[in-house]
mmCIF file of C-alpha atoms and ligand atoms in Angstrom:
data_model
loop_
_atom_site.group_PDB
_atom_site.id
_atom_site.type_symbol
_atom_site.label_atom_id
_atom_site.label_comp_id
_atom_site.label_asym_id
_atom_site.label_seq_id
_atom_site.Cartn_x
_atom_site.Cartn_y
_atom_site.Cartn_z
ATOM 1 C CA MET S 1 13.347 -10.653 1.438
ATOM 2 C CA SER S 2 10.183 -8.524 1.900
ATOM 3 C CA ASP S 3 10.738 -5.294 4.030
ATOM 4 C CA SER S 4 7.589 -5.895 5.616
ATOM 5 C CA THR S 5 7.331 -8.756 8.354
ATOM 6 C CA PHE S 6 3.646 -8.446 7.954
ATOM 7 C CA LEU S 7 3.515 -9.136 4.238
ATOM 8 C CA ALA S 8 6.299 -11.669 4.595
ATOM 9 C CA ALA S 9 4.527 -13.802 7.302
ATOM 10 C CA CYS S 10 1.334 -13.674 5.097
ATOM 11 C CA ARG S 11 3.477 -14.965 2.473
ATOM 12 C CA GLY S 12 4.847 -17.817 4.861
ATOM 13 C CA GLU S 13 8.318 -16.486 4.737
ATOM 14 C CA PRO S 14 10.637 -16.308 7.732
ATOM 15 C CA VAL S 15 10.668 -13.355 9.957
ATOM 16 C CA GLU S 16 13.085 -11.989 12.457
ATOM 17 C CA ARG S 17 10.393 -10.314 14.321
ATOM 18 C CA ILE S 18 6.589 -11.224 14.951
ATOM 19 C CA PRO S 19 4.499 -9.083 12.992
ATOM 20 C CA VAL S 20 1.390 -7.621 14.928
ATOM 21 C CA TRP S 21 -1.743 -5.798 14.265
ATOM 22 C CA PHE S 22 -5.198 -5.707 15.819
ATOM 23 C CA MET S 23 -8.603 -5.961 14.061
ATOM 24 C CA ARG S 24 -10.345 -2.785 14.731
ATOM 25 C CA GLN S 25 -7.305 -0.973 15.873
ATOM 26 C CA ALA S 26 -8.572 2.245 14.178
ATOM 27 C CA GLY S 27 -10.892 3.981 15.627
ATOM 28 C CA ARG S 28 -12.625 2.582 18.918
ATOM 29 C CA SER S 29 -10.846 4.549 22.003
ATOM 30 C CA LEU S 30 -8.033 6.137 20.505
ATOM 31 C CA PRO S 31 -7.842 9.681 21.409
ATOM 32 C CA GLY S 32 -7.643 11.400 17.963
ATOM 33 C CA TYR S 33 -10.321 9.285 16.684
ATOM 34 C CA ARG S 34 -12.712 10.067 19.772
ATOM 35 C CA LYS S 35 -11.939 13.606 19.080
ATOM 36 C CA LEU S 36 -13.008 13.613 15.197
ATOM 37 C CA ARG S 37 -16.079 11.833 16.607
ATOM 38 C CA GLU S 38 -17.299 14.840 18.601
ATOM 39 C CA THR S 39 -18.048 16.594 15.276
ATOM 40 C CA HIS S 40 -18.357 13.527 12.780
ATOM 41 C CA ASP S 41 -20.429 10.484 12.628
ATOM 42 C CA VAL S 42 -18.770 7.025 11.887
ATOM 43 C CA LEU S 43 -20.080 7.013 8.113
ATOM 44 C CA SER S 44 -18.978 10.606 7.158
ATOM 45 C CA LEU S 45 -15.717 9.973 8.839
ATOM 46 C CA THR S 46 -15.182 6.924 6.674
ATOM 47 C CA GLN S 47 -16.294 9.105 3.447
ATOM 48 C CA THR S 48 -13.717 11.952 4.118
ATOM 49 C CA PRO S 49 -10.476 10.524 2.745
ATOM 50 C CA ALA S 50 -8.306 13.128 4.746
ATOM 51 C CA LEU S 51 -9.827 12.268 8.071
ATOM 52 C CA ALA S 52 -10.271 8.518 7.371
ATOM 53 C CA ALA S 53 -6.580 8.287 6.486
ATOM 54 C CA GLN S 54 -5.752 9.984 9.857
ATOM 55 C CA VAL S 55 -7.698 7.577 11.722
ATOM 56 C CA SER S 56 -6.019 4.646 9.964
ATOM 57 C CA MET S 57 -2.622 6.038 10.699
ATOM 58 C CA GLU S 58 -3.096 6.780 14.459
ATOM 59 C CA PRO S 59 -2.601 3.320 15.667
ATOM 60 C CA ILE S 60 0.765 2.968 13.784
ATOM 61 C CA GLU S 61 2.566 5.604 16.048
ATOM 62 C CA LEU S 62 0.599 5.239 19.123
ATOM 63 C CA LEU S 63 0.473 1.104 19.256
ATOM 64 C CA GLY S 64 3.465 0.599 17.282
ATOM 65 C CA VAL S 65 1.855 -2.115 14.997
ATOM 66 C CA ASP S 66 3.040 -3.580 11.852
ATOM 67 C CA ALA S 67 0.346 -2.917 9.448
ATOM 68 C CA ALA S 68 -2.447 -0.228 8.995
ATOM 69 C CA ILE S 69 -6.196 -1.154 8.226
ATOM 70 C CA LEU S 70 -8.111 1.238 6.011
ATOM 71 C CA PHE S 71 -10.537 3.146 8.272
ATOM 72 C CA ALA S 72 -13.827 2.050 6.463
ATOM 73 C CA ASP S 73 -16.763 -0.462 7.599
ATOM 74 C CA ILE S 74 -18.334 -3.561 6.097
ATOM 75 C CA MET S 75 -21.377 -1.504 5.451
ATOM 76 C CA LEU S 76 -20.021 0.788 2.746
ATOM 77 C CA LEU S 77 -20.234 -1.918 0.183
ATOM 78 C CA PRO S 78 -24.088 -2.434 0.858
ATOM 79 C CA ILE S 79 -24.333 1.513 0.759
ATOM 80 C CA ALA S 80 -22.376 1.325 -2.670
ATOM 81 C CA MET S 81 -24.986 -0.949 -3.836
ATOM 82 C CA GLY S 82 -27.783 1.176 -2.977
ATOM 83 C CA ILE S 83 -29.019 0.286 0.515
ATOM 84 C CA GLU S 84 -29.649 2.855 3.077
ATOM 85 C CA VAL S 85 -27.811 2.027 6.214
ATOM 86 C CA ARG S 86 -27.430 3.944 9.411
ATOM 87 C CA ILE S 87 -24.969 3.083 12.091
ATOM 88 C CA VAL S 88 -26.362 3.964 15.582
ATOM 89 C CA GLU S 89 -24.306 4.457 18.416
ATOM 90 C CA GLY S 90 -24.282 1.422 20.932
ATOM 91 C CA VAL S 91 -26.172 -0.809 18.455
ATOM 92 C CA GLY S 92 -24.361 -1.030 15.136
ATOM 93 C CA PRO S 93 -25.593 -1.153 11.386
ATOM 94 C CA VAL S 94 -29.388 -0.673 11.117
ATOM 95 C CA ILE S 95 -31.367 -1.011 7.798
ATOM 96 C CA ASP S 96 -34.909 0.440 8.286
ATOM 97 C CA ASP S 97 -36.128 -1.339 5.354
ATOM 98 C CA PRO S 98 -34.348 -4.868 5.427
ATOM 99 C CA LEU S 99 -34.095 -7.135 2.609
ATOM 100 C CA ASP S 100 -36.452 -9.699 4.244
ATOM 101 C CA THR S 101 -38.485 -10.912 1.333
ATOM 102 C CA PRO S 102 -37.025 -12.704 -1.819
ATOM 103 C CA GLU S 103 -38.539 -9.768 -3.825
ATOM 104 C CA LYS S 104 -36.533 -7.279 -2.152
ATOM 105 C CA VAL S 105 -33.130 -8.799 -3.115
ATOM 106 C CA ALA S 106 -33.718 -7.175 -6.693
ATOM 107 C CA ARG S 107 -32.968 -3.777 -4.774
ATOM 108 C CA LEU S 108 -29.323 -4.475 -4.605
ATOM 109 C CA HIS S 109 -27.506 -2.675 -7.382
ATOM 110 C CA ALA S 110 -24.168 -3.909 -8.940
ATOM 111 C CA PHE S 111 -21.107 -2.498 -7.487
ATOM 112 C CA THR S 112 -19.244 0.129 -9.496
ATOM 113 C CA PRO S 113 -15.863 1.553 -8.331
ATOM 114 C CA GLU S 114 -17.102 5.451 -8.626
ATOM 115 C CA ARG S 115 -19.295 4.771 -5.881
ATOM 116 C CA VAL S 116 -16.280 4.552 -3.366
ATOM 117 C CA ASP S 117 -13.954 7.247 -4.831
ATOM 118 C CA TYR S 118 -13.842 8.619 -1.720
ATOM 119 C CA LEU S 119 -12.228 5.207 -0.556
ATOM 120 C CA GLN S 120 -9.735 5.069 -3.404
ATOM 121 C CA GLU S 121 -8.573 8.637 -2.431
ATOM 122 C CA THR S 122 -8.020 7.473 1.338
ATOM 123 C CA ILE S 123 -5.900 4.465 0.044
ATOM 124 C CA ARG S 124 -4.008 6.941 -2.278
ATOM 125 C CA ILE S 125 -3.185 9.232 0.601
ATOM 126 C CA LEU S 126 -2.363 6.368 2.914
ATOM 127 C CA ARG S 127 0.203 4.759 0.583
ATOM 128 C CA THR S 128 1.967 8.315 0.404
ATOM 129 C CA LYS S 129 2.085 8.622 4.225
ATOM 130 C CA LEU S 130 2.357 4.997 5.629
ATOM 131 C CA SER S 131 5.702 3.299 6.378
ATOM 132 C CA VAL S 132 3.772 0.135 6.989
ATOM 133 C CA PRO S 133 1.596 -2.090 4.602
ATOM 134 C CA LEU S 134 -2.044 -0.917 4.048
ATOM 135 C CA ILE S 135 -4.577 -3.717 4.600
ATOM 136 C CA GLY S 136 -8.063 -3.206 2.629
ATOM 137 C CA PHE S 137 -11.097 -5.250 3.769
ATOM 138 C CA SER S 138 -14.690 -6.100 2.873
ATOM 139 C CA GLY S 139 -17.528 -7.999 4.890
ATOM 140 C CA ALA S 140 -18.049 -11.447 3.392
ATOM 141 C CA PRO S 141 -21.416 -12.265 1.632
ATOM 142 C CA PHE S 142 -22.917 -14.223 4.575
ATOM 143 C CA THR S 143 -21.990 -11.519 7.126
ATOM 144 C CA LEU S 144 -23.423 -8.731 4.861
ATOM 145 C CA ALA S 145 -26.466 -10.830 4.053
ATOM 146 C CA SER S 146 -27.095 -11.172 8.104
ATOM 147 C CA TYR S 147 -27.200 -7.377 8.390
ATOM 148 C CA LEU S 148 -29.447 -6.843 5.296
ATOM 149 C CA ILE S 149 -31.990 -9.504 6.303
ATOM 150 C CA GLU S 150 -31.924 -9.042 9.706
ATOM 151 C CA GLY S 151 -31.935 -5.059 9.766
ATOM 152 C CA LYS S 152 -29.927 -4.914 12.689
ATOM 153 C CA PRO S 153 -27.267 -6.814 14.551
ATOM 154 C CA SER S 154 -28.733 -10.143 15.815
ATOM 155 C CA ARG S 155 -27.488 -12.933 18.204
ATOM 156 C CA THR S 156 -29.331 -15.560 16.667
ATOM 157 C CA TRP S 157 -29.355 -14.890 12.958
ATOM 158 C CA LEU S 158 -32.770 -16.826 13.045
ATOM 159 C CA LYS S 159 -34.279 -14.421 10.007
ATOM 160 C CA THR S 160 -30.975 -15.072 8.020
ATOM 161 C CA LYS S 161 -31.062 -18.582 8.622
ATOM 162 C CA LEU S 162 -34.929 -18.966 7.854
ATOM 163 C CA PHE S 163 -34.570 -16.862 4.601
ATOM 164 C CA MET S 164 -31.657 -19.095 3.504
ATOM 165 C CA LEU S 165 -33.495 -22.314 4.074
ATOM 166 C CA GLU S 166 -36.777 -21.155 2.883
ATOM 167 C CA HIS S 167 -35.762 -19.443 -0.117
ATOM 168 C CA PRO S 168 -32.844 -21.087 -1.652
ATOM 169 C CA LYS S 169 -33.190 -19.285 -4.938
ATOM 170 C CA ALA S 170 -33.270 -15.611 -3.557
ATOM 171 C CA TRP S 171 -30.494 -16.552 -1.125
ATOM 172 C CA LYS S 172 -28.345 -17.738 -4.207
ATOM 173 C CA GLU S 173 -29.484 -14.353 -5.871
ATOM 174 C CA LEU S 174 -28.395 -12.507 -2.923
ATOM 175 C CA MET S 175 -25.073 -14.270 -2.403
ATOM 176 C CA THR S 176 -24.233 -13.997 -5.920
ATOM 177 C CA ALA S 177 -25.059 -10.221 -6.027
ATOM 178 C CA LEU S 178 -23.003 -9.612 -2.834
ATOM 179 C CA SER S 179 -20.008 -11.769 -4.023
ATOM 180 C CA ASP S 180 -19.770 -9.827 -7.291
ATOM 181 C CA GLY S 181 -19.913 -6.792 -5.172
ATOM 182 C CA VAL S 182 -17.316 -8.050 -2.804
ATOM 183 C CA ILE S 183 -15.029 -8.985 -5.513
ATOM 184 C CA GLY S 184 -15.295 -5.551 -7.352
ATOM 185 C CA TYR S 185 -14.918 -3.757 -4.178
ATOM 186 C CA LEU S 186 -11.774 -5.635 -2.955
ATOM 187 C CA GLN S 187 -10.433 -5.114 -6.446
ATOM 188 C CA THR S 188 -10.940 -1.416 -6.421
ATOM 189 C CA GLN S 189 -9.021 -1.190 -3.198
ATOM 190 C CA ILE S 190 -6.128 -3.476 -4.424
ATOM 191 C CA THR S 191 -6.014 -1.197 -7.653
ATOM 192 C CA ALA S 192 -5.976 1.876 -5.614
ATOM 193 C CA GLY S 193 -3.001 0.563 -3.303
ATOM 194 C CA ALA S 194 -3.913 -1.852 -0.851
ATOM 195 C CA GLN S 195 -1.173 -4.316 -0.031
ATOM 196 C CA ALA S 196 -3.338 -7.229 1.367
ATOM 197 C CA VAL S 197 -7.093 -7.637 1.720
ATOM 198 C CA GLN S 198 -9.086 -9.517 4.603
ATOM 199 C CA LEU S 199 -12.361 -10.629 4.308
ATOM 200 C CA PHE S 200 -14.571 -10.629 7.514
ATOM 201 C CA ASP S 201 -16.854 -13.262 7.812
ATOM 202 C CA SER S 202 -17.507 -12.433 11.505
ATOM 203 C CA TRP S 203 -20.788 -14.317 11.955
ATOM 204 C CA VAL S 204 -20.582 -17.309 9.659
ATOM 205 C CA GLY S 205 -19.848 -19.639 12.722
ATOM 206 C CA CYS S 206 -23.526 -19.506 13.506
ATOM 207 C CA LEU S 207 -24.040 -22.114 10.699
ATOM 208 C CA SER S 208 -23.655 -25.864 10.755
ATOM 209 C CA PRO S 209 -20.914 -27.433 8.783
ATOM 210 C CA GLU S 210 -23.586 -28.771 6.095
ATOM 211 C CA GLU S 211 -25.095 -25.172 5.984
ATOM 212 C CA TYR S 212 -21.620 -23.652 5.603
ATOM 213 C CA ARG S 213 -20.797 -25.909 2.843
ATOM 214 C CA ALA S 214 -23.884 -25.765 0.822
ATOM 215 C CA PHE S 215 -24.847 -22.027 1.615
ATOM 216 C CA VAL S 216 -21.685 -20.142 1.834
ATOM 217 C CA LEU S 217 -18.576 -21.959 0.779
ATOM 218 C CA PRO S 218 -18.952 -21.663 -2.867
ATOM 219 C CA TYR S 219 -19.269 -17.995 -2.899
ATOM 220 C CA VAL S 220 -16.132 -17.257 -0.581
ATOM 221 C CA GLN S 221 -14.423 -19.711 -3.069
ATOM 222 C CA HIS S 222 -15.436 -17.651 -5.867
ATOM 223 C CA ILE S 223 -14.336 -14.527 -4.341
ATOM 224 C CA PHE S 224 -10.801 -15.769 -3.439
ATOM 225 C CA ALA S 225 -10.235 -17.401 -6.823
ATOM 226 C CA SER S 226 -11.066 -13.952 -8.581
ATOM 227 C CA LEU S 227 -8.818 -11.939 -6.333
ATOM 228 C CA LYS S 228 -5.624 -14.111 -7.008
ATOM 229 C CA ASN S 229 -4.501 -12.126 -10.045
ATOM 230 C CA GLY S 230 -4.480 -9.256 -7.855
ATOM 231 C CA GLY S 231 -1.180 -10.415 -6.156
ATOM 232 C CA VAL S 232 -1.431 -9.415 -2.660
ATOM 233 C CA PRO S 233 -2.095 -11.592 0.351
ATOM 234 C CA ARG S 234 -5.556 -12.522 0.959
ATOM 235 C CA LEU S 235 -6.852 -13.200 4.621
ATOM 236 C CA HIS S 236 -9.908 -14.917 5.471
ATOM 237 C CA PHE S 237 -11.351 -14.512 9.099
ATOM 238 C CA GLY S 238 -14.298 -15.636 10.863
ATOM 239 C CA THR S 239 -15.320 -16.057 14.614
ATOM 240 C CA ASN S 240 -16.647 -19.504 15.963
ATOM 241 C CA THR S 241 -15.145 -21.262 13.128
ATOM 242 C CA ALA S 242 -13.602 -24.266 14.851
ATOM 243 C CA GLY S 243 -16.322 -26.695 13.810
ATOM 244 C CA ILE S 244 -16.023 -25.600 10.234
ATOM 245 C CA LEU S 245 -12.279 -24.880 9.954
ATOM 246 C CA GLU S 246 -11.285 -27.281 7.423
ATOM 247 C CA ASP S 247 -14.021 -25.871 5.101
ATOM 248 C CA PHE S 248 -13.141 -22.466 6.008
ATOM 249 C CA SER S 249 -9.465 -22.600 5.371
ATOM 250 C CA SER S 250 -9.822 -24.625 2.105
ATOM 251 C CA VAL S 251 -10.173 -21.585 0.100
ATOM 252 C CA ASP S 252 -7.297 -20.234 -2.097
ATOM 253 C CA CYS S 253 -5.875 -17.740 0.049
ATOM 254 C CA GLU S 254 -2.768 -16.959 2.042
ATOM 255 C CA VAL S 255 -3.794 -16.449 5.663
ATOM 256 C CA ILE S 256 -6.575 -17.991 7.995
ATOM 257 C CA GLY S 257 -7.724 -15.866 10.851
ATOM 258 C CA VAL S 258 -9.143 -17.606 13.851
ATOM 259 C CA ASP S 259 -10.734 -16.716 17.226
ATOM 260 C CA TRP S 260 -9.546 -17.897 20.659
ATOM 261 C CA ARG S 261 -12.468 -20.659 20.885
ATOM 262 C CA ILE S 262 -9.764 -22.956 19.419
ATOM 263 C CA SER S 263 -6.245 -23.129 20.427
ATOM 264 C CA ILE S 264 -3.958 -21.922 17.896
ATOM 265 C CA GLY S 265 -1.808 -24.926 17.658
ATOM 266 C CA LYS S 266 -4.919 -26.932 16.974
ATOM 267 C CA ALA S 267 -6.245 -24.465 14.383
ATOM 268 C CA LYS S 268 -2.873 -24.488 12.786
ATOM 269 C CA GLN S 269 -3.236 -28.410 12.096
ATOM 270 C CA ALA S 270 -6.452 -27.927 10.616
ATOM 271 C CA ILE S 271 -5.413 -25.227 8.254
ATOM 272 C CA GLY S 272 -2.306 -26.761 6.995
ATOM 273 C CA ASP S 273 0.319 -24.809 5.008
ATOM 274 C CA LYS S 274 -1.392 -21.539 5.061
ATOM 275 C CA SER S 275 -0.271 -18.721 7.370
ATOM 276 C CA ILE S 276 -2.449 -18.155 10.430
ATOM 277 C CA GLN S 277 -3.346 -14.943 12.166
ATOM 278 C CA GLY S 278 -4.653 -14.661 15.862
ATOM 279 C CA ASN S 279 -6.101 -15.297 18.128
ATOM 280 C CA LEU S 280 -5.734 -13.622 21.690
ATOM 281 C CA ASP S 281 -9.129 -13.352 23.351
ATOM 282 C CA PRO S 282 -9.559 -9.613 23.403
ATOM 283 C CA ALA S 283 -11.009 -9.775 26.959
ATOM 284 C CA LEU S 284 -7.160 -10.530 27.827
ATOM 285 C CA LEU S 285 -6.306 -6.842 27.066
ATOM 286 C CA LEU S 286 -8.203 -5.885 30.325
ATOM 287 C CA ALA S 287 -6.643 -8.732 32.495
ATOM 288 C CA PRO S 288 -3.582 -8.303 34.640
ATOM 289 C CA TRP S 289 -0.375 -8.214 32.722
ATOM 290 C CA GLU S 290 0.779 -11.400 34.257
ATOM 291 C CA THR S 291 -2.093 -13.145 32.921
ATOM 292 C CA LEU S 292 -2.160 -11.626 29.620
ATOM 293 C CA THR S 293 1.639 -12.458 28.972
ATOM 294 C CA GLN S 294 1.369 -16.141 30.247
ATOM 295 C CA THR S 295 -1.464 -16.537 27.608
ATOM 296 C CA VAL S 296 0.540 -15.058 25.001
ATOM 297 C CA ASP S 297 3.419 -17.195 25.975
ATOM 298 C CA ARG S 298 1.521 -20.262 25.627
ATOM 299 C CA MET S 299 -0.071 -19.188 22.210
ATOM 300 C CA LEU S 300 3.382 -18.664 20.875
ATOM 301 C CA ALA S 301 4.767 -22.019 22.190
ATOM 302 C CA GLU S 302 2.009 -23.650 20.031
ATOM 303 C CA ILE S 303 3.258 -22.864 16.700
ATOM 304 C CA ASN S 304 6.525 -21.307 15.115
ATOM 305 C CA PRO S 305 5.725 -17.617 15.656
ATOM 306 C CA LYS S 306 8.453 -16.574 13.099
ATOM 307 C CA GLN S 307 7.113 -18.355 10.154
ATOM 308 C CA GLY S 308 3.784 -17.868 8.700
ATOM 309 C CA TYR S 309 2.416 -16.197 11.644
ATOM 310 C CA ILE S 310 0.624 -12.938 12.458
ATOM 311 C CA PHE S 311 -0.240 -11.883 15.914
ATOM 312 C CA ASN S 312 -3.560 -10.461 16.319
ATOM 313 C CA LEU S 313 -6.662 -10.843 18.461
ATOM 314 C CA GLY S 314 -9.286 -13.408 17.961
ATOM 315 C CA HIS S 315 -11.712 -10.703 17.199
ATOM 316 C CA GLY S 316 -11.943 -6.662 17.301
ATOM 317 C CA MET S 317 -10.094 -4.654 20.006
ATOM 318 C CA PRO S 318 -12.436 -3.716 22.851
ATOM 319 C CA PRO S 319 -13.018 0.190 23.080
ATOM 320 C CA GLU S 320 -11.981 -0.149 27.171
ATOM 321 C CA ALA S 321 -8.453 -1.401 26.192
ATOM 322 C CA ASP S 322 -5.753 0.772 27.483
ATOM 323 C CA ASP S 323 -3.759 2.021 24.671
ATOM 324 C CA MET S 324 -0.706 1.928 26.669
ATOM 325 C CA VAL S 325 -1.088 -1.834 27.822
ATOM 326 C CA VAL S 326 -1.698 -2.500 24.130
ATOM 327 C CA ARG S 327 1.326 -0.655 23.128
ATOM 328 C CA LYS S 328 3.402 -2.851 25.887
ATOM 329 C CA LEU S 329 1.926 -5.930 24.756
ATOM 330 C CA VAL S 330 3.129 -5.181 21.012
ATOM 331 C CA GLU S 331 6.664 -4.500 22.454
ATOM 332 C CA TYR S 332 6.297 -7.468 24.387
ATOM 333 C CA VAL S 333 5.535 -9.763 21.064
ATOM 334 C CA HIS S 334 8.130 -8.280 19.134
ATOM 335 C CA LYS S 335 10.824 -8.967 21.726
ATOM 336 C CA LYS S 336 10.037 -12.622 21.385
HETATM 337 O O1 CP3 O 1 -10.185 -2.036 12.317
HETATM 338 C C1 CP3 O 1 -10.532 -0.882 12.202
HETATM 339 O O2 CP3 O 1 -10.676 -0.310 13.189
HETATM 340 C C2 CP3 O 1 -10.982 0.069 11.051
HETATM 341 C C3 CP3 O 1 -12.348 0.254 10.592
HETATM 342 C C4 CP3 O 1 -13.520 -0.945 10.707
HETATM 343 C C5 CP3 O 1 -14.877 -0.408 11.146
HETATM 344 N N1 CP3 O 1 -15.607 -1.378 11.062
HETATM 345 C C6 CP3 O 1 -15.186 0.887 11.897
HETATM 346 C C7 CP3 O 1 -16.347 1.108 12.550
HETATM 347 C C8 CP3 O 1 -13.687 -2.241 10.643
HETATM 348 C C9 CP3 O 1 -12.371 -3.230 9.988
HETATM 349 C C10 CP3 O 1 -14.779 -2.634 10.507
HETATM 350 C C11 CP3 O 1 -15.421 -3.901 10.255
HETATM 351 C C12 CP3 O 1 -16.808 -4.345 10.609
HETATM 352 N N2 CP3 O 1 -17.576 -3.588 10.940
HETATM 353 C C13 CP3 O 1 -17.004 -5.519 10.748
HETATM 354 C C14 CP3 O 1 -16.168 -6.761 10.681
HETATM 355 C C15 CP3 O 1 -15.268 -6.893 11.935
HETATM 356 C C16 CP3 O 1 -15.764 -7.307 13.008
HETATM 357 O O3 CP3 O 1 -15.754 -6.575 14.247
HETATM 358 O O4 CP3 O 1 -16.427 -8.524 13.311
HETATM 359 C C17 CP3 O 1 -18.409 -5.571 11.135
HETATM 360 C C18 CP3 O 1 -19.368 -6.790 11.716
HETATM 361 C C19 CP3 O 1 -18.935 -4.238 11.215
HETATM 362 C C20 CP3 O 1 -20.417 -3.586 11.478
HETATM 363 C C21 CP3 O 1 -20.186 -2.732 12.502
HETATM 364 N N3 CP3 O 1 -20.079 -1.420 12.292
HETATM 365 C C22 CP3 O 1 -20.712 -2.726 13.868
HETATM 366 C C23 CP3 O 1 -21.117 -4.237 14.591
HETATM 367 C C24 CP3 O 1 -20.803 -1.663 14.465
HETATM 368 C C25 CP3 O 1 -20.820 -1.055 15.703
HETATM 369 C C26 CP3 O 1 -20.217 -1.546 16.973
HETATM 370 C C27 CP3 O 1 -18.800 -1.712 16.742
HETATM 371 O O5 CP3 O 1 -18.260 -2.856 16.644
HETATM 372 O O6 CP3 O 1 -17.955 -0.791 16.672
HETATM 373 C C28 CP3 O 1 -20.082 -0.761 13.512
HETATM 374 C C29 CP3 O 1 -19.813 0.595 13.745
HETATM 375 C C30 CP3 O 1 -18.229 1.121 13.370
HETATM 376 N N4 CP3 O 1 -17.630 0.555 12.372
HETATM 377 C C31 CP3 O 1 -17.898 2.065 14.144
HETATM 378 C C32 CP3 O 1 -16.469 2.194 13.761
HETATM 379 C C33 CP3 O 1 -15.310 2.848 14.217
HETATM 380 C C34 CP3 O 1 -18.237 2.736 15.276
HETATM 381 C C35 CP3 O 1 -17.565 2.716 16.558
HETATM 382 C C36 CP3 O 1 -18.230 4.109 17.336
HETATM 383 O O7 CP3 O 1 -19.171 4.442 17.577
HETATM 384 O O8 CP3 O 1 -17.080 4.862 17.386
#
């Protein structure tokens, strides 16, 4: 038996208590993080091991969750591959000179672990201090490519889709370079001590099933296959994936993360034997307590929550969420 409900659930083993963690639980509105943000920007916080470790640990005590997530950002990998990225408050990642032509793809350097020595140090610190498992993560190639091509967050991903459709050869180069980077980046995290890894393909749900299969799936398959020997559970998360869920969950991994646009029971049917993570609408954290718990009860009734299930939101925690409500929710799920 594993001593962690989170790791046991990833592996599909029965648990006595439903494991809970929240995407984007570190940072956001937590008081210790807000205090550090008065003197540090996000990127320098992620690159300062002692402080990044502190931010990763804050929700463990405060919210009572069953896993910690490394305090990092998906853009740290492109930065390690030579791309200049700024994180703009209220906007997100911005690249002043995006990779928006086939020629510019060559700017992406190969990933080497030394470029993220700071992350390895953060992981080592966390492993000496944490009582719960540590989740490492990376952005998936499509989601990373979308920031690199658009230069900023987009709601339509038009430039990304046109690049993919007009320049299939350059797309292949870009996705291959990013996939190799993701593999090296996640392997580095596992070697340093990450006990599970999650691939965030946050924006891949903007593609049609045919596009997903042709332009994304082979790369993600290759990433997960390459990580198999790492020996830690592998989680694959995306939003808006209801229409591509069979393909999305066909990769060789242990856990599929889904958002709330599909019912968890239906999602479980589509993914089959793998474990499932999700899928409360983050907005519910701000709803009346009765509404919140009724929704949670309904979710839990659709699956067997004590085997192969990890309670989470369907996407990141909103900064507006009240820490004490979130804590109460964790207790509520733990009592089920
Ligand atoms: O889970 C955690 O809290 C750990 C840290 C973490 C950050 N980014 C720190 C961060 C994680 C897991 C991420 C992942 C990430 N980053 C994703 C995938 C998950 C998702 O939300 O879909 C994406 C798409 C990004 C890109 C990114 N970085 C955006 C869109 C933004 C701005 C808006 C936002 O969502 O916060 C960032 C900046 C960023 N990354 C902050 C933090 C704490 C800044 C927030 C602040 O200003 O305090």
